[in-house]
């Protein structure tokens, strides 16, 4: 085959429209393949132009190149591309209409077929319908090349091993004179060796590009430590796409998620935050999926949030970032997936949002799958070991203190690259270390709690009966014939796994699986040990709600050097501490309320009576650290005003935690500025007061006189459909006895009322019963308290009961409350105004409505001053005005970019005053 360099270059131009080769290595490969005297092995990174390495030689050679490729979608892309270049190419697959299939077979059977490239999956190659055709082509010497794309699939050590690829060795044997070309983007050293062996490549010429790509910046963020991971992701996207630089932004990005649900929710959250994002996963209708992909390709949608089924063969040059919301299943996969960024050579970012919980879950599923296979064949295969080793490499990458590029390069058998600050570790090792330290302290407790599973390979195979294959990485078509059906199967499969996982986790903790209806925490749940069902009938939602109460309380008592994240961590640990100590749902709730109350009673910078917010190990989380991006958190009013927080007498905070506040709202700050009715009245004289949404921090200055010393806290279970009546419960123990001291007597039945709301009042003034007809309780003897809890949940409604010198049994009915508890119209201080403003503004900040945090602070400062200028206003008025101004401001200003944006507000405000 005499083909000169000139001919090759001309063909490159004529058929593909390229003036030059993309790289020296690409040119060398093409020349070697064209020469055709040896087999060729190519390992080049994603986007390096591997396809051309066989497509150009195929065009130049007489005959047909048989291309084995693992995925029909990928094949389709290639075939379409070649057809658009007028290169005769086609594919034979199970989805091909009968008419087209006939035409192809007719061409292949002709004396001089027109086809230059025939794409086929490994399954189809071995199928009875294709075998005779192949034999015929071989016998007539019509095959120019055997091309094995994604050749790593042949290796049991490969991250995408496909048994059908193993059959390619036999295929190869059937066409001895045909040169073979094996290509892959991701082959660690052992996989490279496997490929050569399995395909029986004869002293192949190897072309291996180092994996290092200096334009890619790699980093890892610990997702569980973020106050709001979506906001963080949003900021990352804005930065990567230069959306906040004033320019329109350039390029696009991919967020990879492991599950379909995550794809949906991440895409939804991003869209809410103002970035156009669409999900892409196998659960979508083909039309929707194609639409998502097309819109992304055309730049109409900036971010595609996809499972790994997206991306193979997707060729887009200006992908500025690839974020992994979940771990990839191996470091090789991660390298390949993240490598879709920066194909144009421009700087791009690759980030993993690492989560220990995610890791635990994947680890479980991977090992479970192995255990299932083991059960069937009774031995552990190399593939299984490889799967685990590869996953471990992925995890190690995330939790190491080393250059990310170096880790990747070493994994692929390359030399150490010159990272030069292209990863978070090389850029700032201290930050990476701080994150790791914080991360390990967060997970220590969880680890200690979960004992190691037993059985071969750490599992009890018998326990997993009925599980099917897969753990969220079904990248390839599951065999030709049932490729469609495979998708539905996938979702059932995942459900099964999810249930099994939950059950197993519960069992590991030594509990019986007794709560079938237990709604598990979602991926982003901030709670620690969130899946625990230790406390009967206590829901994740309730725990989330309690956590938000703690956060709010602590938030108002941050120390000067605390970051928002420190406060969140402290809240999370405090919640866990109380959760672990509590034996029933009500005890838990009461313990939370007591803690909230204690925190509230303390001065600024203190966190409760013990200074540690109740958590024995919480001190380790309270140290200031800036490893996470501080700007992602909310801003405390204290950052705006250095004024000292005004102190009121202990217990003079009035808070209502009422039914309408859903945990989601308080948790995610989704509440936009509420309408007037929801925030104006501060007093319980208002009939609707308890129906209004929760505003933690709705503090009221009241006289510190004894008769005004009141605290009313209601926690309701927000996950129940119906509104609870303001129920009455005996909870006097709450005030003075730590929850842990009140052991529920052994064997005592849990009442059906566990999830009812608790009303706790600390009242020295008059109280009124909601159910005046109910009999009074007999006694408040501490020995009976545990029992009382149960009894009185069943027969509540007490009017007033003296249980001791300072304790009263109380009930509360907002409808008959006679006296206002709050003095009318106490003038609001600047600090209080700032609190109000910051609270109302935070949701907007979270949604990225401010270009910078400074701008947000500046606006809050401006607004606080504006609202407190001139005549002294009461809190209600300030709240109402703040709301109105903020509402109006954001009607006019979609995205606040400078101080000039709010100059009109003064006029608006002053005008209204007149
Ligand atoms: N010589 C060349 N000049 C310019 N562009 C080229 C050249 N060769 C290939 N390309 C372009 O580079 C891009 C990436 O090529 P290709 O899809 O073949 O990469 P790949 O290595 O196969 O990636 P993957 O691992 O995802 O399959 C394509 O847009 C292709 O058209
Ligand atoms: Zn580095």
PDB file of C-alpha atoms in Angstrom, residues 727-730 749 751-753 756 771 773-779 787-799 809 811:
ATOM      1  CA  UNK A 727     -52.307  20.729  71.077  1.00  0.00           C
ATOM      2  CA  UNK A 728     -51.502  20.670  74.683  1.00  0.00           C
ATOM      3  CA  UNK A 729     -48.944  18.433  76.222  1.00  0.00           C
ATOM      4  CA  UNK A 730     -47.440  18.016  79.545  1.00  0.00           C
ATOM      5  CA  UNK A 749     -45.280   1.614  74.538  1.00  0.00           C
ATOM      6  CA  UNK A 751     -47.777   6.447  71.757  1.00  0.00           C
ATOM      7  CA  UNK A 752     -49.338   7.046  68.415  1.00  0.00           C
ATOM      8  CA  UNK A 753     -48.875  10.702  69.072  1.00  0.00           C
ATOM      9  CA  UNK A 756     -47.647  15.425  67.230  1.00  0.00           C
ATOM     10  CA  UNK A 771     -59.447  22.280  75.839  1.00  0.00           C
ATOM     11  CA  UNK A 773     -62.842  20.495  79.669  1.00  0.00           C
ATOM     12  CA  UNK A 774     -59.839  18.281  80.085  1.00  0.00           C
ATOM     13  CA  UNK A 775     -59.009  17.121  83.553  1.00  0.00           C
ATOM     14  CA  UNK A 776     -55.953  18.380  85.312  1.00  0.00           C
ATOM     15  CA  UNK A 777     -52.980  16.132  85.726  1.00  0.00           C
ATOM     16  CA  UNK A 778     -52.432  14.514  89.030  1.00  0.00           C
ATOM     17  CA  UNK A 779     -48.808  15.178  89.698  1.00  0.00           C
ATOM     18  CA  UNK A 787     -44.718   7.607  81.945  1.00  0.00           C
ATOM     19  CA  UNK A 788     -46.551  10.846  81.973  1.00  0.00           C
ATOM     20  CA  UNK A 789     -45.205  11.720  78.624  1.00  0.00           C
ATOM     21  CA  UNK A 790     -46.984   8.769  77.191  1.00  0.00           C
ATOM     22  CA  UNK A 791     -50.162   9.080  79.121  1.00  0.00           C
ATOM     23  CA  UNK A 792     -50.661  12.660  78.541  1.00  0.00           C
ATOM     24  CA  UNK A 793     -50.095  12.543  74.912  1.00  0.00           C
ATOM     25  CA  UNK A 794     -53.105  10.364  74.914  1.00  0.00           C
ATOM     26  CA  UNK A 795     -55.179  12.561  77.110  1.00  0.00           C
ATOM     27  CA  UNK A 796     -53.936  16.065  76.679  1.00  0.00           C
ATOM     28  CA  UNK A 797     -55.634  19.346  77.339  1.00  0.00           C
ATOM     29  CA  UNK A 798     -54.898  20.630  80.723  1.00  0.00           C
ATOM     30  CA  UNK A 799     -55.654  24.015  81.966  1.00  0.00           C
ATOM     31  CA  UNK A 809     -48.479  22.953  83.374  1.00  0.00           C
ATOM     32  CA  UNK A 811     -51.697  25.145  77.560  1.00  0.00           C
TER      33      UNK A 811
END
